[in-house]
PDB file of N, CA and C in Angstrom:
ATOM      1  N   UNK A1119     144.591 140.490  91.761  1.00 90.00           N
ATOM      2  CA  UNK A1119     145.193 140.975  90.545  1.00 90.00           C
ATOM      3  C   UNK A1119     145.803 139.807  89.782  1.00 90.00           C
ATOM      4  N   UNK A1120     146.105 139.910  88.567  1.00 91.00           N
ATOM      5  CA  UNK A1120     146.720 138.992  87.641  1.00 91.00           C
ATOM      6  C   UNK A1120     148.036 139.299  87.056  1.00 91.00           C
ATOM      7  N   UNK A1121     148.847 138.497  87.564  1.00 93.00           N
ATOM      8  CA  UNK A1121     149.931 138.383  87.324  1.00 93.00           C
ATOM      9  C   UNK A1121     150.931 137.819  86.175  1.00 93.00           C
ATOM     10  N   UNK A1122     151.734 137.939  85.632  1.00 94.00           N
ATOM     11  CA  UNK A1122     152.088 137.567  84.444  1.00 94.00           C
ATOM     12  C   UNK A1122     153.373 137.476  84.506  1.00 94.00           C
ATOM     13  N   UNK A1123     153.827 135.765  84.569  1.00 95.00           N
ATOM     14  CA  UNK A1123     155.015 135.091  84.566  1.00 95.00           C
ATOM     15  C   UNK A1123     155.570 134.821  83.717  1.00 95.00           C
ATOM     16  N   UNK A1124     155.606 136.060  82.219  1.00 95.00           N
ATOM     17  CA  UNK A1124     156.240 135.408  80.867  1.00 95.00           C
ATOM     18  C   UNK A1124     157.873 135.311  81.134  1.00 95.00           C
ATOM     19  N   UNK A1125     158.445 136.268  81.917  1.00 94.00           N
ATOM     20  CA  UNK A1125     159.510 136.110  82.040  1.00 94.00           C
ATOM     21  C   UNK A1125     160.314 135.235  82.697  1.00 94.00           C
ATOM     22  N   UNK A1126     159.403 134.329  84.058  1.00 95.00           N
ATOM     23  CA  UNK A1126     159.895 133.371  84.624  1.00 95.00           C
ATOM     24  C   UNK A1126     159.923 131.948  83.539  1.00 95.00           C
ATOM     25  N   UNK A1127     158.992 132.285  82.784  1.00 96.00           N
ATOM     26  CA  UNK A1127     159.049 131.117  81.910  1.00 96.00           C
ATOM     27  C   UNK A1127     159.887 130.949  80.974  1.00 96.00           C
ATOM     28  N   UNK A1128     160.334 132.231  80.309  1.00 96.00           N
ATOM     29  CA  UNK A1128     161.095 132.309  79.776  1.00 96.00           C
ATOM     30  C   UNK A1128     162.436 131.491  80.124  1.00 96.00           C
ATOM     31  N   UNK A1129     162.974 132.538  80.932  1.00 96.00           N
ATOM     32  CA  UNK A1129     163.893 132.204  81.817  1.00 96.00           C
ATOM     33  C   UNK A1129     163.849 130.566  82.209  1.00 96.00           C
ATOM     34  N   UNK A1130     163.044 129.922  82.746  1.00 96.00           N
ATOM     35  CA  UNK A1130     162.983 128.560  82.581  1.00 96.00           C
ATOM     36  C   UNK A1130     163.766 127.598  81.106  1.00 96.00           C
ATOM     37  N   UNK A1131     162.856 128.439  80.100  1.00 96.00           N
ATOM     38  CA  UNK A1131     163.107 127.915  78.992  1.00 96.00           C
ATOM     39  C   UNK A1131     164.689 128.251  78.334  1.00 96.00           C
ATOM     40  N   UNK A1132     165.439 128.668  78.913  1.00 97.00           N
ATOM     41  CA  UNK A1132     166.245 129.342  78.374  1.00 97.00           C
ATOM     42  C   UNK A1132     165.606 130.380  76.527  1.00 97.00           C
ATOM     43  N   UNK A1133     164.420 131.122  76.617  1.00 96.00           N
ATOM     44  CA  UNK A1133     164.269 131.414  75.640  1.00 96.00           C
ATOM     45  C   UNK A1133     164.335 133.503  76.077  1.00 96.00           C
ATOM     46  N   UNK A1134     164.636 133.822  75.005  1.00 95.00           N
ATOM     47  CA  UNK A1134     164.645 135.281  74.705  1.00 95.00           C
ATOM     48  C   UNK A1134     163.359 135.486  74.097  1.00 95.00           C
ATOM     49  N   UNK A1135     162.943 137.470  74.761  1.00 95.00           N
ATOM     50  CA  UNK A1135     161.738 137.728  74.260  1.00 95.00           C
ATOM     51  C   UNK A1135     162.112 137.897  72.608  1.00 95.00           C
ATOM     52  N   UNK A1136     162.654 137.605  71.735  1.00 95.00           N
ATOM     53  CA  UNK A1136     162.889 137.988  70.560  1.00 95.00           C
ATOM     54  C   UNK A1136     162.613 136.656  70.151  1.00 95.00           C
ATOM     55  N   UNK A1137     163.527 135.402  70.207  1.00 97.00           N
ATOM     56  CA  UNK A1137     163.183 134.275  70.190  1.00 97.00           C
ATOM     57  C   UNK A1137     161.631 133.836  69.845  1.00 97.00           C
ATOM     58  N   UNK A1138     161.084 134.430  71.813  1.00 97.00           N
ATOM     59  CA  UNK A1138     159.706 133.623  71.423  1.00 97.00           C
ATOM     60  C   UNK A1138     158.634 134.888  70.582  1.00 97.00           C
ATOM     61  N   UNK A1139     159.275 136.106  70.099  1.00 96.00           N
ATOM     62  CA  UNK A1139     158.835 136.861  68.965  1.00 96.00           C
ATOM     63  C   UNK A1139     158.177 135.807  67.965  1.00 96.00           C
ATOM     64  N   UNK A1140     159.581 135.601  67.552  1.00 96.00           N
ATOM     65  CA  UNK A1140     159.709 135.108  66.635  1.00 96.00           C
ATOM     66  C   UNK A1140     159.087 133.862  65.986  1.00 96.00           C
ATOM     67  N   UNK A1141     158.590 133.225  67.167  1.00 95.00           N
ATOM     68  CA  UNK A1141     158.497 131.659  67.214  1.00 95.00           C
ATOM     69  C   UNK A1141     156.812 132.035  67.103  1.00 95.00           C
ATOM     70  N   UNK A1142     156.391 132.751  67.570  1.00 95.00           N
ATOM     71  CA  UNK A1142     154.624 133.127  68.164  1.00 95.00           C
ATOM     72  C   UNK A1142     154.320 134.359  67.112  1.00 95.00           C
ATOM     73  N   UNK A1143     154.734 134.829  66.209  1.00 94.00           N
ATOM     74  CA  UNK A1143     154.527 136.002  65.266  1.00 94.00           C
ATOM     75  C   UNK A1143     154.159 136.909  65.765  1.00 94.00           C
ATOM     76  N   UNK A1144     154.237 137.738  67.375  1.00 93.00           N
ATOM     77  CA  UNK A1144     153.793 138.465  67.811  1.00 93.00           C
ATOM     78  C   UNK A1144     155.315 139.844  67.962  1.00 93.00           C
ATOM     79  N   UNK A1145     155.016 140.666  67.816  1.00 94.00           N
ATOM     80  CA  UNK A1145     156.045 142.093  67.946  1.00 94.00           C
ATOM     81  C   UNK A1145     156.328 142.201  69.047  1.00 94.00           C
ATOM     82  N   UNK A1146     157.821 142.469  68.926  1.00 94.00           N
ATOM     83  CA  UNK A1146     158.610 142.677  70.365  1.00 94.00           C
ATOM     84  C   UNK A1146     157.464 143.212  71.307  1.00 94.00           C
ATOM     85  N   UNK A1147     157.379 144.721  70.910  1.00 94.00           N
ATOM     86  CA  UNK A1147     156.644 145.833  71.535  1.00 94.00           C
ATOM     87  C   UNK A1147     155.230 144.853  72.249  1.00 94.00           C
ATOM     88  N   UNK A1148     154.255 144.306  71.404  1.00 93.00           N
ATOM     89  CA  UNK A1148     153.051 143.715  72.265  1.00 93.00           C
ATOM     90  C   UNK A1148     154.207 142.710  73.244  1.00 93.00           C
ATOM     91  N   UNK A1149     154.961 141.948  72.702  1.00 94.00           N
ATOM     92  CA  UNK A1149     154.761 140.795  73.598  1.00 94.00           C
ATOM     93  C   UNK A1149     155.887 141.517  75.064  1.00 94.00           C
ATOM     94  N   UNK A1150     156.286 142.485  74.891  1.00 94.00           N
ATOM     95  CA  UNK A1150     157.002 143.508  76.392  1.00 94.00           C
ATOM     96  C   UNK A1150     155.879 143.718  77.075  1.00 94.00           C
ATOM     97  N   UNK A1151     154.944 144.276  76.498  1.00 94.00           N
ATOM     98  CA  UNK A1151     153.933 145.169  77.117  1.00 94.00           C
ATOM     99  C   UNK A1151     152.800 143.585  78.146  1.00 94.00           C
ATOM    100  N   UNK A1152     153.004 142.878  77.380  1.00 93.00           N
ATOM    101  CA  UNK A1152     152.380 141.258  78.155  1.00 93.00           C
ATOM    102  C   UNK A1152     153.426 141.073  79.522  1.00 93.00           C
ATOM    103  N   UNK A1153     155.017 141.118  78.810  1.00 91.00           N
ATOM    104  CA  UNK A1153     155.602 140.738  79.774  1.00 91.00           C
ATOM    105  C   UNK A1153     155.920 141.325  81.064  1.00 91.00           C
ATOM    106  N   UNK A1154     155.611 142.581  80.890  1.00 91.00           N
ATOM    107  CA  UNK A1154     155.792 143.796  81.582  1.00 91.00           C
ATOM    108  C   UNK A1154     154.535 144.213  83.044  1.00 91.00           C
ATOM    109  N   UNK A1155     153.909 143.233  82.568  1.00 88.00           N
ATOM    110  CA  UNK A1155     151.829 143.144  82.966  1.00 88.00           C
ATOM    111  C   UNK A1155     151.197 144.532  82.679  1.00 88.00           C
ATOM    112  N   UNK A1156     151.705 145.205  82.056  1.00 92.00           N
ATOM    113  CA  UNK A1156     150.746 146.470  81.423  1.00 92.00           C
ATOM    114  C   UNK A1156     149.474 146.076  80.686  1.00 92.00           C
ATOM    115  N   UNK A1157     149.680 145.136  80.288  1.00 92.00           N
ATOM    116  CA  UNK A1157     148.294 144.413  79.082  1.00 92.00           C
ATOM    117  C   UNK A1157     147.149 144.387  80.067  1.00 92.00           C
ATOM    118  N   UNK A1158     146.003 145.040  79.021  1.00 92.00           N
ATOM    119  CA  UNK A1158     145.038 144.861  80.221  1.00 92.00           C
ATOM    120  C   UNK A1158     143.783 144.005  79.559  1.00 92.00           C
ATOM    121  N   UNK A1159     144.580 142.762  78.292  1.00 93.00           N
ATOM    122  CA  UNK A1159     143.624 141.823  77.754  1.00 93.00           C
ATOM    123  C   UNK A1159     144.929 141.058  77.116  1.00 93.00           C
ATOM    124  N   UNK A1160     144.600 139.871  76.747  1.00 93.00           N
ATOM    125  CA  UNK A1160     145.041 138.596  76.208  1.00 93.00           C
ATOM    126  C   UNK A1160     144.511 138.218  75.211  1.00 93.00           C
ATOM    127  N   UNK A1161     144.235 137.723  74.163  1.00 94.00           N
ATOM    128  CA  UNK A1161     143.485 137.119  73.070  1.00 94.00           C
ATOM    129  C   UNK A1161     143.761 135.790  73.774  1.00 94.00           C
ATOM    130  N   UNK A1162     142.749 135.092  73.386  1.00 96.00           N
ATOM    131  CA  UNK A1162     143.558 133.100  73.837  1.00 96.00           C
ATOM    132  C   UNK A1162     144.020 132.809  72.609  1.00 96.00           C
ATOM    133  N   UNK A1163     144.185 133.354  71.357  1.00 95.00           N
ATOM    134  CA  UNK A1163     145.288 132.617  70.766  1.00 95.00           C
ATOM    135  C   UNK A1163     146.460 132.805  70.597  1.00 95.00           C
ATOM    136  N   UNK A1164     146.335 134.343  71.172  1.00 95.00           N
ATOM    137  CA  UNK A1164     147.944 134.681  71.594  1.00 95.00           C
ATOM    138  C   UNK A1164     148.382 134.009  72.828  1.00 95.00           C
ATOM    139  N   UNK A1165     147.475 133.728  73.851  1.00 96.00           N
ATOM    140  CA  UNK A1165     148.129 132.530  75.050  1.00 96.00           C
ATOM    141  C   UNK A1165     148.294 131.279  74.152  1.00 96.00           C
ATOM    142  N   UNK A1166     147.619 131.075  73.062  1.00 97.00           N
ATOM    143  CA  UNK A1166     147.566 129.648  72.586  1.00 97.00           C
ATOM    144  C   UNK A1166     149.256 129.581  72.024  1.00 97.00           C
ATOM    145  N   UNK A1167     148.900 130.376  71.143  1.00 96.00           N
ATOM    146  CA  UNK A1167     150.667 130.470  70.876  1.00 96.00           C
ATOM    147  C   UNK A1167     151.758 130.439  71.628  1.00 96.00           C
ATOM    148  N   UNK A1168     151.725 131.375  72.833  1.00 97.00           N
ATOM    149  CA  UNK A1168     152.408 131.367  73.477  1.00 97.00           C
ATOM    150  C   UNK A1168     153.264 129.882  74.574  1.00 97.00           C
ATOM    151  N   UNK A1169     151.873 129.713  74.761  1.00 97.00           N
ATOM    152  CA  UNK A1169     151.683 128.152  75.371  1.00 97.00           C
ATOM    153  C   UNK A1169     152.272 127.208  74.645  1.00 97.00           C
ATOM    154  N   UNK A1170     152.031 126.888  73.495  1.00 97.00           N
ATOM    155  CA  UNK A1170     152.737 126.199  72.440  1.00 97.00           C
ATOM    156  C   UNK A1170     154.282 125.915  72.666  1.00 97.00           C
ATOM    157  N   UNK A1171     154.803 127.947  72.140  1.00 96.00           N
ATOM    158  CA  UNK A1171     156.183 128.130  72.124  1.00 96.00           C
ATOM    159  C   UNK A1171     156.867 127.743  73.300  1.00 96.00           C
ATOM    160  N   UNK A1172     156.465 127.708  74.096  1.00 97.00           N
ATOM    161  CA  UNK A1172     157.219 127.493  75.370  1.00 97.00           C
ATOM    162  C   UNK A1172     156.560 126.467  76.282  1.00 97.00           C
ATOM    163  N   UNK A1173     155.967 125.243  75.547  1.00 96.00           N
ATOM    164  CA  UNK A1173     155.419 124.082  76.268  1.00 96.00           C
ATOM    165  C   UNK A1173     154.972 123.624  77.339  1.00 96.00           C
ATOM    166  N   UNK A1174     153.986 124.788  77.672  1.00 97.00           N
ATOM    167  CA  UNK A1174     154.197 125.025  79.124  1.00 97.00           C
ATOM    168  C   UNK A1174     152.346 125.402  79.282  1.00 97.00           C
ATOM    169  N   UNK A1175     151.369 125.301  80.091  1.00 97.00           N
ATOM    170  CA  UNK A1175     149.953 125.847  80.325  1.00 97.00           C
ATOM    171  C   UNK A1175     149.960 127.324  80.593  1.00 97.00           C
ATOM    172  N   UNK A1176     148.480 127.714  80.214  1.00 97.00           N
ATOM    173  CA  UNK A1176     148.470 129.111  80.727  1.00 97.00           C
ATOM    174  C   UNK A1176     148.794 129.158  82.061  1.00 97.00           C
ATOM    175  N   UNK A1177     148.141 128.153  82.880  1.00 96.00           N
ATOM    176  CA  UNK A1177     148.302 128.794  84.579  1.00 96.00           C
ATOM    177  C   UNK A1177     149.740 128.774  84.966  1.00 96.00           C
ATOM    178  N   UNK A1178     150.938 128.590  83.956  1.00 97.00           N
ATOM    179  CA  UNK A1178     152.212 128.581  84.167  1.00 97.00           C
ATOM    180  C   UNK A1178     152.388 130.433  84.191  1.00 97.00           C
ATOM    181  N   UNK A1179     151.738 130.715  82.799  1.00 95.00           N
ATOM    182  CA  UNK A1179     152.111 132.355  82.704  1.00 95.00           C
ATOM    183  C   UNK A1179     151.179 133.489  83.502  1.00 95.00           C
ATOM    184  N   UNK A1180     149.985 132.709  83.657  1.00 95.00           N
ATOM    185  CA  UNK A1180     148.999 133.529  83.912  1.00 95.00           C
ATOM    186  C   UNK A1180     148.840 133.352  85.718  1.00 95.00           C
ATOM    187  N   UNK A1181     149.030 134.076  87.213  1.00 94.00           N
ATOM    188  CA  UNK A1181     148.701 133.839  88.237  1.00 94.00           C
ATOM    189  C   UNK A1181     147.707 135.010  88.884  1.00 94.00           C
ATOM    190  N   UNK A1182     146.672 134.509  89.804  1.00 95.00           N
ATOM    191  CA  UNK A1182     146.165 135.650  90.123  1.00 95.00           C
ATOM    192  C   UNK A1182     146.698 135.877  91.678  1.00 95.00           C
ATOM    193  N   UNK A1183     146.738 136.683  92.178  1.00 91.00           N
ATOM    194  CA  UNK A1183     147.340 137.044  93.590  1.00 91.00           C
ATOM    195  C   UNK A1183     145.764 137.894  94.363  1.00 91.00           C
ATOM    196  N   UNK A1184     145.607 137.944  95.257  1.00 92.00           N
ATOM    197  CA  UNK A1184     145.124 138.155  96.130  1.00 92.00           C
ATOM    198  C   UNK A1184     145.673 140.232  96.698  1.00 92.00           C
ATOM    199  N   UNK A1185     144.948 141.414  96.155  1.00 83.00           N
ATOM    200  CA  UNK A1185     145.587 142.223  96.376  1.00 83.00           C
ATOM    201  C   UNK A1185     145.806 142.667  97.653  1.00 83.00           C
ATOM    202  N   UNK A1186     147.197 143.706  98.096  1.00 77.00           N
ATOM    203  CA  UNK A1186     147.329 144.087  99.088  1.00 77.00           C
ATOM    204  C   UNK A1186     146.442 145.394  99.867  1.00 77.00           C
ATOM    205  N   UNK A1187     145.772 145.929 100.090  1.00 68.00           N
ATOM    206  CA  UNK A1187     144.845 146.592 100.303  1.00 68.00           C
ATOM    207  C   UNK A1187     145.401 148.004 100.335  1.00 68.00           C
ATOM    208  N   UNK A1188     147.033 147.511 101.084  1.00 65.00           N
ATOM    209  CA  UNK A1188     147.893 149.143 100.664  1.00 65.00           C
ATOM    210  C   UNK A1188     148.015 149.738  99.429  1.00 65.00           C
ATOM    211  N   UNK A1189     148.408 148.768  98.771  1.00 55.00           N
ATOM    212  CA  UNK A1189     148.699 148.870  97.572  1.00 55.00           C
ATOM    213  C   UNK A1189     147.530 149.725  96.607  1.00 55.00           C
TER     214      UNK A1189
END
C-alpha cells in the first residue's frame, strides 16, 4: 500500500496545512483528503508543487509499505 507522509513533512517543516494551501494553490479540502491518504490519485504537478513548497522529494511524502495480510 502507499502511504502518505504529508503530515510528517509538514511537521518537519514547521508548515500548516493552510500555509502549504496557500503556497501550492491547492484547497484545504483536496490537500486533507491527500493528507488523510483517502486520495486514490496524485497529479505530478500537484506532487510537483508540493515538493517545491516544502523542499523536500516525492519519496519524502510518498512511501509504499508492504501490506499486512490481516488487515
Amino acid at each position: 500500500m502507499i502511504v502518505v507522509n504529508l503530515d510528517v513533512m509538514l511537521a518537519k517543516r514547521h508548515m500548516s496545512l493552510t500555509q502549504l494551501s496557500e503556497a501550492v494553490g491547492l484547497t484545504m479540502a483536496n490537500l486533507s483528503v491527500l493528507k488523510t491518504g483517502k486520495a486514490k490519485a496524485v497529479r505530478f504537478t500537484t506532487l510537483d508543487a508540493i515538493c517545491k513548497a516544502l523542499g523536500c522529494q516525492p519519496g519524502d511524502i510518498l512511501e509504499y509499505r508492504e501490506e499486512d495480510e490481516h488487515e
